[in-house]
Short mmCIF file of C-alpha atoms in Angstrom, two decimals:
data_model
loop_
_atom_site.label_atom_id
_atom_site.label_comp_id
_atom_site.label_asym_id
_atom_site.label_seq_id
_atom_site.Cartn_x
_atom_site.Cartn_y
_atom_site.Cartn_z
CA UNK R 64 9.16 149.80 225.47
CA UNK R 65 11.89 151.96 223.96
CA UNK R 66 9.25 153.87 221.99
CA UNK R 67 7.35 154.73 225.17
CA UNK R 68 10.48 155.70 227.09
CA UNK R 69 11.60 157.97 224.25
CA UNK R 70 8.24 159.71 224.02
CA UNK R 71 8.09 160.10 227.80
CA UNK R 72 11.65 161.49 227.98
CA UNK R 73 10.98 164.00 225.19
CA UNK R 74 7.72 165.21 226.75
CA UNK R 75 9.35 165.51 230.18
CA UNK R 76 12.25 167.50 228.75
CA UNK R 77 9.88 169.95 227.04
CA UNK R 78 7.86 170.35 230.26
CA UNK R 79 10.95 171.06 232.37
CA UNK R 80 12.23 173.54 229.76
CA UNK R 81 8.89 175.34 229.98
CA UNK R 82 9.26 175.60 233.76
CA UNK R 83 12.86 176.79 233.44
CA UNK R 84 11.76 179.66 231.20
CA UNK R 85 9.40 180.92 233.90
CA UNK R 86 11.89 183.32 235.49
CA UNK R 87 9.28 184.95 237.69
CA UNK R 88 8.59 181.58 239.30
CA UNK R 89 12.31 181.12 239.93
CA UNK R 90 12.38 184.51 241.67
CA UNK R 91 9.39 183.50 243.78
CA UNK R 92 11.14 180.32 244.87
CA UNK R 93 14.34 182.16 245.72
CA UNK R 94 12.80 185.16 247.51
CA UNK R 95 9.16 184.60 248.40
CA UNK R 96 9.72 181.44 250.47
CA UNK R 97 12.38 182.88 252.84
CA UNK R 98 10.82 186.35 253.00
CA UNK R 99 7.31 185.13 253.78
CA UNK R 100 8.34 182.47 256.32
CA UNK R 101 10.84 184.79 258.02
CA UNK R 102 8.32 187.62 258.31
CA UNK R 103 5.77 185.20 259.75
CA UNK R 104 8.30 184.12 262.34
CA UNK R 105 9.52 187.61 263.29
CA UNK R 106 6.25 189.56 263.13
CA UNK R 107 4.09 187.21 265.18
CA UNK R 108 4.44 187.11 268.98
CA UNK R 109 6.06 184.05 270.50
CA UNK R 110 3.30 183.68 273.09
CA UNK R 111 2.31 180.01 273.50
CA UNK R 112 -1.00 179.19 271.84
CA UNK R 113 -2.90 176.25 273.34
CA UNK R 114 -4.43 174.01 270.73
CA UNK R 115 -5.67 170.47 270.31
CA UNK R 116 -4.01 168.62 267.46
CA UNK R 117 -6.49 166.16 265.99
CA UNK R 118 -3.76 164.17 264.27
CA UNK R 119 -2.29 163.01 267.61
CA UNK R 120 -5.11 163.89 270.04
CA UNK R 121 -2.57 165.92 272.01
CA UNK R 122 -3.04 169.30 273.63
CA UNK R 123 -0.08 171.43 272.59
CA UNK R 124 1.14 174.92 273.39
CA UNK R 125 3.49 175.88 270.53
CA UNK R 126 4.94 179.36 270.16
CA UNK R 127 2.67 181.48 267.98
CA UNK R 128 5.42 182.59 265.64
CA UNK R 129 6.59 179.02 265.02
CA UNK R 130 3.07 177.84 264.29
CA UNK R 131 2.51 180.77 261.94
CA UNK R 132 5.79 180.03 260.16
CA UNK R 133 4.60 176.50 259.41
CA UNK R 134 1.38 177.91 258.00
CA UNK R 135 3.43 180.42 255.98
CA UNK R 136 5.65 177.67 254.59
CA UNK R 137 2.59 175.71 253.49
CA UNK R 138 1.12 178.84 251.94
CA UNK R 139 4.34 179.58 250.05
CA UNK R 140 4.72 176.02 248.75
CA UNK R 141 1.11 175.74 247.59
CA UNK R 142 1.13 179.14 245.89
CA UNK R 143 4.42 178.55 244.05
CA UNK R 144 3.68 175.03 242.84
CA UNK R 145 0.15 175.98 241.86
CA UNK R 146 1.39 179.03 240.00
CA UNK R 147 4.18 177.17 238.19
CA UNK R 148 1.94 174.34 237.02
CA UNK R 149 -0.84 176.74 236.02
CA UNK R 150 1.53 178.96 234.04
CA UNK R 151 3.12 176.01 232.22
CA UNK R 152 -0.27 174.47 231.41
CA UNK R 153 -1.93 177.72 230.36
CA UNK R 154 0.90 178.88 228.09
CA UNK R 155 1.57 175.41 226.67
CA UNK R 156 -2.01 174.34 226.03
CA UNK R 157 -1.79 175.15 222.32
CA UNK R 158 1.43 173.18 221.97
CA UNK R 159 -0.06 170.20 223.81
CA UNK R 160 -3.13 170.32 221.59
CA UNK R 161 -1.03 170.29 218.42
CA UNK R 162 1.04 167.38 219.71
CA UNK R 163 -2.07 165.40 220.60
CA UNK R 164 -3.68 166.10 217.20
CA UNK R 165 -0.42 165.07 215.51
CA UNK R 166 -0.61 161.68 217.18
CA UNK R 167 1.62 162.16 220.22
CA UNK R 168 0.31 159.87 223.00
CA UNK R 169 -1.63 161.81 225.61
CA UNK R 170 -0.52 159.37 228.30
CA UNK R 171 3.10 160.39 227.82
CA UNK R 172 2.20 164.08 228.03
CA UNK R 173 0.28 163.48 231.27
CA UNK R 174 3.10 161.43 232.81
CA UNK R 175 5.55 164.17 231.88
CA UNK R 176 3.47 166.75 233.73
CA UNK R 177 3.20 164.49 236.78
CA UNK R 178 6.97 163.98 236.78
CA UNK R 179 7.62 167.71 236.50
CA UNK R 180 5.11 168.37 239.28
CA UNK R 181 6.84 165.87 241.58
CA UNK R 182 10.26 167.41 240.91
CA UNK R 183 9.03 170.97 241.45
CA UNK R 184 7.15 170.05 244.64
CA UNK R 185 10.14 168.16 246.04
CA UNK R 186 12.54 171.05 245.35
CA UNK R 187 10.27 173.73 246.81
CA UNK R 188 9.35 171.59 249.84
CA UNK R 189 13.00 170.83 250.62
CA UNK R 190 13.89 174.51 250.29
CA UNK R 191 11.02 175.65 252.52
CA UNK R 192 11.96 173.03 255.14
CA UNK R 193 15.58 174.20 255.13
CA UNK R 194 14.50 177.83 255.54
CA UNK R 195 12.23 176.88 258.44
CA UNK R 196 15.05 175.00 260.18
CA UNK R 197 17.22 178.12 260.07
CA UNK R 198 14.91 179.86 262.56
CA UNK R 199 14.01 176.91 264.81
CA UNK R 200 14.22 173.14 264.72
CA UNK R 201 11.02 171.14 264.15
CA UNK R 202 10.87 167.85 266.00
CA UNK R 203 10.38 165.87 262.77
CA UNK R 204 11.97 167.74 259.82
CA UNK R 205 11.47 164.85 257.39
CA UNK R 206 7.76 164.69 258.19
CA UNK R 207 7.54 168.45 257.66
CA UNK R 208 9.19 168.11 254.24
CA UNK R 209 6.81 165.26 253.34
CA UNK R 210 3.78 167.32 254.36
CA UNK R 211 4.95 170.29 252.29
CA UNK R 212 5.63 167.98 249.35
CA UNK R 213 2.14 166.47 249.46
CA UNK R 214 0.55 169.93 249.71
CA UNK R 215 2.62 171.04 246.72
CA UNK R 216 1.43 168.04 244.72
CA UNK R 217 -2.19 168.86 245.49
CA UNK R 218 -2.00 172.51 244.48
CA UNK R 219 0.17 171.70 241.47
CA UNK R 220 -2.55 169.36 240.22
CA UNK R 221 -5.12 172.09 240.86
CA UNK R 222 -2.92 174.46 238.85
CA UNK R 223 -2.96 172.05 235.91
CA UNK R 224 -6.74 171.80 236.19
CA UNK R 225 -7.19 175.57 236.32
CA UNK R 226 -4.79 176.02 233.39
CA UNK R 227 -6.77 173.55 231.30
CA UNK R 228 -10.29 174.70 232.17
CA UNK R 229 -10.07 178.48 232.63
CA UNK R 230 -9.85 180.78 229.62
CA UNK R 231 -8.00 183.77 231.08
CA UNK R 232 -4.77 183.90 233.03
CA UNK R 233 -6.08 186.26 235.71
CA UNK R 234 -8.88 183.83 236.52
CA UNK R 235 -6.46 181.01 237.23
CA UNK R 236 -4.13 183.15 239.32
CA UNK R 237 -7.03 184.46 241.40
CA UNK R 238 -8.38 180.93 241.91
CA UNK R 239 -5.02 179.61 243.14
CA UNK R 240 -4.31 182.54 245.46
CA UNK R 241 -7.76 182.65 247.04
CA UNK R 242 -7.97 178.87 247.46
CA UNK R 243 -4.63 178.76 249.27
CA UNK R 244 -5.33 181.79 251.48
CA UNK R 245 -8.79 180.64 252.58
CA UNK R 246 -7.65 177.04 253.00
CA UNK R 247 -4.71 177.79 255.29
CA UNK R 248 -5.99 180.88 257.11
CA UNK R 249 -8.99 178.99 258.45
CA UNK R 250 -6.77 176.21 259.83
CA UNK R 251 -4.32 178.45 261.68
CA UNK R 252 -5.45 178.73 265.34
CA UNK R 253 -3.57 182.03 265.63
CA UNK R 254 -5.78 183.72 263.05
CA UNK R 255 -8.93 181.60 263.24
CA UNK R 256 -10.91 180.76 266.37
CA UNK R 257 -12.62 177.91 264.52
CA UNK R 258 -9.46 176.05 263.55
CA UNK R 259 -10.58 172.95 265.45
CA UNK R 260 -14.01 172.90 263.79
CA UNK R 261 -14.79 169.51 262.20
CA UNK R 262 -15.53 171.29 258.91
CA UNK R 263 -11.79 171.99 258.54
CA UNK R 264 -11.14 168.35 257.62
CA UNK R 265 -12.78 168.96 254.24
CA UNK R 266 -10.27 171.64 253.21
CA UNK R 267 -7.69 170.74 250.52
CA UNK R 268 -4.61 171.02 252.74
CA UNK R 269 -6.08 169.62 255.96
CA UNK R 270 -3.90 166.53 255.93
CA UNK R 271 -0.74 168.53 255.24
CA UNK R 272 -1.55 171.09 257.95
CA UNK R 273 -2.12 168.41 260.56
CA UNK R 274 1.01 166.50 259.53
CA UNK R 275 3.23 169.60 259.43
CA UNK R 276 1.97 170.78 262.83
CA UNK R 277 2.70 167.34 264.27
CA UNK R 278 6.14 167.50 262.64
CA UNK R 279 6.87 170.79 264.34
CA UNK R 280 5.65 170.12 267.86
CA UNK R 281 5.14 166.39 268.37
CA UNK R 282 7.14 163.19 268.05
CA UNK R 283 4.16 161.04 267.05
CA UNK R 284 4.14 159.76 263.45
CA UNK R 285 1.00 160.62 261.48
CA UNK R 286 1.18 158.68 258.18
CA UNK R 287 -2.60 158.61 257.94
CA UNK R 288 -2.75 162.37 257.41
CA UNK R 289 -0.24 162.17 254.60
CA UNK R 290 -2.56 159.61 253.03
CA UNK R 291 -5.43 162.07 253.42
CA UNK R 292 -3.40 164.70 251.60
CA UNK R 293 -2.49 162.26 248.83
CA UNK R 294 -6.20 161.49 248.47
CA UNK R 295 -6.77 165.18 247.83
CA UNK R 296 -3.95 165.02 245.28
CA UNK R 297 -5.68 162.11 243.53
CA UNK R 298 -8.96 164.06 243.39
CA UNK R 299 -7.19 167.16 242.06
CA UNK R 300 -5.36 165.00 239.52
CA UNK R 301 -8.67 163.66 238.25
CA UNK R 302 -9.89 167.22 237.70
CA UNK R 303 -6.62 168.06 235.96
CA UNK R 304 -6.88 164.96 233.76
CA UNK R 305 -10.41 165.85 232.68
CA UNK R 306 -9.34 169.42 231.95
CA UNK R 307 -6.25 168.31 230.03
CA UNK R 308 -8.27 165.90 227.90
CA UNK R 309 -10.78 168.65 227.18
CA UNK R 310 -8.10 171.21 226.26
CA UNK R 311 -6.22 168.85 223.93
CA UNK R 312 -9.19 167.52 222.00
CA UNK R 313 -9.66 168.67 218.44
CA UNK R 314 -12.25 171.37 217.76
CA UNK R 315 -12.55 170.28 214.13
CA UNK R 316 -15.41 168.06 212.90
CA UNK R 317 -14.46 164.43 212.37
CA UNK R 318 -14.84 164.83 208.59
CA UNK R 319 -12.47 167.80 208.61
CA UNK R 320 -9.86 165.90 210.64
CA UNK R 321 -9.72 163.17 208.00
CA UNK R 322 -9.20 165.68 205.18
CA UNK R 323 -6.58 167.96 206.69
CA UNK R 324 -4.07 169.29 204.13
CA UNK R 325 -1.06 167.01 204.07
CA UNK R 326 -2.80 164.35 206.14
CA UNK R 327 -2.04 161.81 203.44
CA UNK R 328 -1.55 161.40 199.71
CA UNK R 329 -2.70 159.09 196.96
CA UNK R 330 0.84 157.71 196.66
CA UNK R 331 0.62 156.19 200.12
CA UNK R 332 3.24 158.47 201.70
CA UNK R 333 3.48 158.89 205.47
CA UNK R 334 0.73 160.95 207.05
CA UNK R 335 1.38 164.41 208.44
CA UNK R 336 0.19 163.60 211.97
CA UNK R 337 2.84 160.91 212.37
CA UNK R 338 5.50 163.20 210.93
CA UNK R 339 4.54 166.01 213.30
CA UNK R 340 4.77 163.71 216.29
CA UNK R 341 8.50 163.19 215.89
CA UNK R 342 10.81 164.79 218.51
CA UNK R 343 12.46 167.11 215.94
CA UNK R 344 9.15 168.54 214.79
CA UNK R 345 7.99 168.95 218.37
CA UNK R 346 11.21 170.75 219.25
CA UNK R 347 10.73 173.20 216.39
CA UNK R 348 7.20 173.87 217.61
CA UNK R 349 8.46 174.53 221.12
CA UNK R 350 11.01 177.06 219.86
CA UNK R 351 8.38 178.83 217.82
CA UNK R 352 6.05 178.83 220.86
#
């Protein structure tokens, strides 16, 4: 048990250090969230927009700027978490591959990424909720934070999948941005006349959009739509897991892997893969990376 906890703690620490080095992402969190949500609130008219919320089967008439701010908060959270997880996965793929080839358990690396994703999503969701509450008070702030958190988890998992499967950075960034824009723009009744179309329920952030709208303008609990969003997170996690396994597999033939220089000696000394999997060796590789 101590072995597994140590490996998990080391992998988590490296993952969080990688996120901390992404200064551009820190700037996005600090500036993009308040700027984007505030502009959405100030620029849009406050004319009531009649809509039917499928999550509660209620007919609501929220102010257009408040509804757009919720959509903007979701857009900001999904973009930032997706970008952060993509950047960490894309830049650290070589390091993860070397660790896996050296014998470091893949399960610990995956759990470390999930832990980092949960922490990032929670921090960004709490921040976006606080910024939203500065302009107006949603009826269920905790539900709003939970919806933003679940949306962040989903797009963070997609970011890991894109970072593992795509070969160029611009491809991943374009995929995240366009997925988030199309996903949320079609569900906003202010910008889309087909927001109540049944097809919308198949979009990645449908559950979060329904839950966050209910959080803003209704007092009815909607746990089922959070479950829908977590189902999307599970599907995105499966894609990310397949991509991570593919990116960390060895490209060498099996015969070459058994005859790597330093992989062993006739005197029965310890093998190089087990030596490279120690925390000190991994730390040196991180600094070099």
